[in-house]
Short mmCIF file of C-alpha atoms in Angstrom, two decimals:
data_model
loop_
_atom_site.label_atom_id
_atom_site.label_comp_id
_atom_site.label_asym_id
_atom_site.label_seq_id
_atom_site.Cartn_x
_atom_site.Cartn_y
_atom_site.Cartn_z
CA UNK A 10 9.03 -16.46 5.82
CA UNK A 11 8.82 -19.31 3.33
CA UNK A 12 6.09 -18.58 0.77
CA UNK A 13 4.49 -22.03 1.07
CA UNK A 14 3.97 -21.43 4.79
CA UNK A 15 2.79 -17.90 4.05
CA UNK A 16 0.11 -19.00 1.57
CA UNK A 17 -1.18 -21.54 4.08
CA UNK A 18 -1.48 -18.95 6.85
CA UNK A 19 -2.74 -16.11 4.66
CA UNK A 20 -6.01 -17.97 4.16
CA UNK A 21 -6.84 -16.93 7.73
CA UNK A 22 -7.26 -13.33 6.52
CA UNK A 23 -10.70 -14.04 5.09
CA UNK A 24 -12.19 -14.60 8.54
CA UNK A 25 -10.39 -11.83 10.39
CA UNK A 26 -11.99 -8.51 11.29
CA UNK A 27 -10.11 -5.52 9.92
CA UNK A 28 -8.05 -3.53 12.47
CA UNK A 29 -9.43 -0.41 10.74
CA UNK A 30 -8.81 3.27 11.38
CA UNK A 31 -7.21 2.66 14.77
CA UNK A 32 -4.42 0.71 13.08
CA UNK A 33 -4.05 3.29 10.30
CA UNK A 34 -3.68 6.11 12.82
CA UNK A 35 -0.63 4.44 14.41
CA UNK A 36 1.37 5.65 11.40
CA UNK A 37 -0.44 8.94 10.83
CA UNK A 38 1.08 12.37 11.55
CA UNK A 39 -0.86 14.27 14.23
CA UNK A 40 -1.64 16.89 11.59
CA UNK A 41 -3.37 14.25 9.44
CA UNK A 42 -5.33 12.76 12.34
CA UNK A 43 -6.69 16.19 13.25
CA UNK A 44 -7.56 16.90 9.63
CA UNK A 45 -9.41 13.62 9.10
CA UNK A 46 -11.42 14.03 12.30
CA UNK A 47 -12.76 17.42 11.16
CA UNK A 48 -13.64 16.80 7.53
CA UNK A 49 -16.79 15.84 5.66
CA UNK A 50 -15.25 13.49 3.12
CA UNK A 51 -18.37 12.86 1.06
CA UNK A 52 -18.90 16.59 0.65
CA UNK A 53 -15.48 16.77 -1.01
CA UNK A 54 -16.68 14.36 -3.74
CA UNK A 55 -13.32 12.56 -3.72
CA UNK A 56 -11.82 10.69 -6.63
CA UNK A 57 -11.44 6.94 -6.08
CA UNK A 58 -8.39 4.74 -6.47
CA UNK A 59 -7.56 1.07 -6.03
CA UNK A 60 -4.17 -0.19 -4.86
CA UNK A 61 -2.70 -3.63 -4.30
CA UNK A 62 -0.56 -5.00 -1.46
CA UNK A 63 0.86 -7.89 -3.46
CA UNK A 64 2.89 -10.76 -1.99
CA UNK A 65 4.99 -13.25 -3.95
CA UNK A 66 7.93 -15.68 -3.55
CA UNK A 67 11.38 -14.52 -4.59
CA UNK A 68 13.75 -16.95 -6.33
CA UNK A 69 14.70 -18.46 -2.96
CA UNK A 70 11.04 -18.98 -2.03
CA UNK A 71 10.99 -16.18 0.57
CA UNK A 72 7.86 -14.03 0.84
CA UNK A 73 8.15 -10.48 -0.47
CA UNK A 74 5.84 -7.47 -0.89
CA UNK A 75 5.88 -5.13 -3.91
CA UNK A 76 6.10 -1.37 -3.40
CA UNK A 77 7.05 1.30 -5.93
CA UNK A 78 8.95 4.58 -5.86
CA UNK A 79 7.03 7.04 -7.98
CA UNK A 80 8.66 9.34 -10.52
CA UNK A 81 9.45 12.95 -9.66
CA UNK A 82 6.69 15.13 -11.09
CA UNK A 83 4.64 18.23 -10.31
CA UNK A 84 2.19 16.62 -7.94
CA UNK A 85 1.35 15.75 -4.34
CA UNK A 86 2.87 12.26 -4.34
CA UNK A 87 6.01 13.00 -6.35
CA UNK A 88 8.99 10.75 -5.53
CA UNK A 89 7.12 8.92 -2.77
CA UNK A 90 6.91 5.21 -2.03
CA UNK A 91 3.49 3.66 -2.55
CA UNK A 92 1.58 0.57 -3.56
CA UNK A 93 1.05 -0.20 -7.22
CA UNK A 94 -2.38 1.17 -8.11
CA UNK A 95 -4.17 4.24 -9.29
CA UNK A 96 -7.26 6.15 -10.27
CA UNK A 97 -10.53 4.51 -11.26
CA UNK A 98 -11.24 4.77 -14.98
CA UNK A 99 -14.71 4.82 -16.55
CA UNK A 100 -14.23 1.36 -18.04
CA UNK A 101 -13.25 -0.29 -14.73
CA UNK A 102 -15.81 -2.83 -13.51
CA UNK A 103 -15.08 -2.16 -9.84
CA UNK A 104 -12.33 -1.01 -7.49
CA UNK A 105 -10.74 -4.45 -7.28
CA UNK A 106 -10.42 -4.45 -11.05
CA UNK A 107 -8.81 -0.99 -10.86
CA UNK A 108 -6.21 -2.26 -8.39
CA UNK A 109 -5.44 -5.30 -10.55
CA UNK A 110 -5.29 -3.33 -13.80
CA UNK A 111 -3.02 -0.66 -12.37
CA UNK A 112 -0.75 -3.27 -10.77
CA UNK A 113 -0.28 -4.93 -14.14
CA UNK A 114 0.44 -1.56 -15.78
CA UNK A 115 2.89 -0.37 -13.13
CA UNK A 116 4.87 -3.52 -12.27
CA UNK A 117 3.97 -5.99 -15.04
CA UNK A 118 2.15 -8.68 -13.04
CA UNK A 119 -0.74 -10.16 -15.07
CA UNK A 120 -4.17 -9.62 -13.53
CA UNK A 121 -5.14 -13.21 -14.21
CA UNK A 122 -2.39 -14.54 -11.95
CA UNK A 123 -3.24 -12.49 -8.86
CA UNK A 124 -5.43 -14.02 -6.17
CA UNK A 125 -7.12 -11.29 -4.15
CA UNK A 126 -7.63 -12.45 -0.56
CA UNK A 127 -8.85 -9.40 1.36
CA UNK A 128 -9.95 -5.80 1.04
CA UNK A 129 -8.51 -3.43 3.64
CA UNK A 130 -10.05 -0.28 5.12
CA UNK A 131 -10.36 2.56 2.64
CA UNK A 132 -8.37 5.71 3.38
CA UNK A 133 -9.02 9.32 2.44
CA UNK A 134 -6.03 11.46 1.39
CA UNK A 135 -6.87 15.17 1.88
CA UNK A 136 -4.04 16.78 -0.17
CA UNK A 137 -5.01 14.92 -3.36
CA UNK A 138 -8.72 14.38 -2.54
CA UNK A 139 -8.57 10.64 -3.16
CA UNK A 140 -10.40 7.84 -1.39
CA UNK A 141 -8.02 4.91 -1.72
CA UNK A 142 -9.25 1.32 -1.54
CA UNK A 143 -6.42 -1.17 -0.75
CA UNK A 144 -6.53 -4.89 -1.49
CA UNK A 145 -4.29 -7.76 -0.42
CA UNK A 146 -3.30 -10.23 -3.12
CA UNK A 147 -0.70 -12.84 -3.94
CA UNK A 148 0.87 -14.49 -6.94
CA UNK A 149 2.11 -18.08 -6.63
CA UNK A 150 5.28 -17.69 -8.72
CA UNK A 151 8.31 -15.43 -8.81
CA UNK A 152 7.20 -12.63 -11.16
CA UNK A 153 9.28 -10.68 -13.63
CA UNK A 154 8.73 -7.15 -12.31
CA UNK A 155 8.72 -4.51 -15.03
CA UNK A 156 8.43 -0.84 -13.95
CA UNK A 157 6.09 1.36 -16.00
CA UNK A 158 8.47 3.87 -17.53
CA UNK A 159 6.15 6.86 -17.26
CA UNK A 160 5.06 6.30 -13.62
CA UNK A 161 7.58 4.21 -11.71
CA UNK A 162 11.12 5.25 -10.84
CA UNK A 163 11.97 2.01 -9.07
CA UNK A 164 10.34 -1.21 -7.88
CA UNK A 165 10.97 -2.08 -4.24
CA UNK A 166 10.92 -5.74 -3.21
CA UNK A 167 10.28 -5.83 0.54
CA UNK A 168 11.08 -8.94 2.56
CA UNK A 169 8.07 -9.82 4.74
CA UNK A 170 10.36 -10.25 7.76
CA UNK A 171 11.70 -6.71 7.32
CA UNK A 172 8.17 -5.35 6.99
CA UNK A 173 7.09 -7.07 10.22
CA UNK A 174 10.24 -6.07 12.15
CA UNK A 175 9.35 -3.45 14.80
CA UNK A 176 12.85 -1.99 14.50
CA UNK A 177 11.89 -0.64 11.09
CA UNK A 178 9.29 1.69 12.58
CA UNK A 179 10.85 5.14 12.95
CA UNK A 180 10.06 8.85 13.31
CA UNK A 181 11.38 11.23 10.68
CA UNK A 182 11.28 15.00 10.24
CA UNK A 183 10.02 15.92 6.77
CA UNK A 184 8.85 18.88 4.77
CA UNK A 185 5.89 18.31 2.48
CA UNK A 186 3.84 20.30 -0.02
CA UNK A 187 1.48 21.29 2.80
CA UNK A 188 3.66 21.43 5.94
CA UNK A 189 7.26 22.22 6.83
CA UNK A 190 9.50 20.34 9.27
CA UNK A 191 6.88 17.99 10.67
CA UNK A 192 7.74 14.80 12.53
CA UNK A 193 6.03 11.76 11.07
CA UNK A 194 5.91 8.08 12.03
CA UNK A 195 7.20 5.95 9.17
CA UNK A 196 8.57 2.63 7.98
CA UNK A 197 12.22 2.36 6.98
CA UNK A 198 12.25 -0.24 4.19
CA UNK A 199 15.01 -1.01 1.69
CA UNK A 200 16.67 2.31 2.44
CA UNK A 201 13.50 4.34 1.81
CA UNK A 202 11.27 6.26 4.21
CA UNK A 203 7.64 5.18 3.76
CA UNK A 204 5.21 7.61 5.37
CA UNK A 205 1.80 9.24 4.94
CA UNK A 206 -1.09 7.34 3.39
CA UNK A 207 1.03 4.37 2.34
CA UNK A 208 2.42 3.97 5.86
CA UNK A 209 -1.11 4.19 7.28
CA UNK A 210 -2.33 1.41 4.98
CA UNK A 211 0.79 -0.64 5.72
CA UNK A 212 0.09 -0.21 9.43
CA UNK A 213 -3.32 -1.85 9.10
CA UNK A 214 -1.83 -4.57 6.90
CA UNK A 215 0.86 -5.25 9.49
CA UNK A 216 -1.63 -5.53 12.34
CA UNK A 217 -3.72 -7.89 10.22
CA UNK A 218 -0.65 -9.99 9.41
CA UNK A 219 0.17 -10.27 13.11
CA UNK A 220 -3.21 -11.93 13.61
CA UNK A 221 -2.92 -14.22 10.58
CA UNK A 222 0.70 -15.30 10.87
#
């Protein structure tokens, strides 16, 4: 979709009700749904994080979404695709600021140039004990994307049309740090399998985009 048309239609997001947990669960493994329905999240005293679903025009003026492939490390989310974003720091003013700050650090987009248009439904991630707060934002120009060397293996530039294409919803058998050979619903984007918490947040974003676009 042309970015000029996208920016015109995206203004509708402000007045739309969030699809919420029901939309998230469309891309959740059964194991995760069962876990979330039987957990007292507040009792876990989860850490908080802010992430950004950021849209921008590529050089041809076509709307794209930024995702990142994280580095391989000794941790729950090693080598997984996610949104730019991260943990709340003591000096952060609020969760939106966290999402903007981390996006600048991880992909090089200045905070001052991002227009935040909507906050999505927060999502709890049991394996890492994080409550993640996603935001939708856009930047009006084609950015120079610079991966943070210590955190980001690769920046993924996702065409909006590919993201919205139902043919890119798949099921994949995976082994994780907490379960072996489980079948999970996922997105297939730019040759990468996007599953778990990121897929759940993308699922709500997609349902919201269907209403706005």
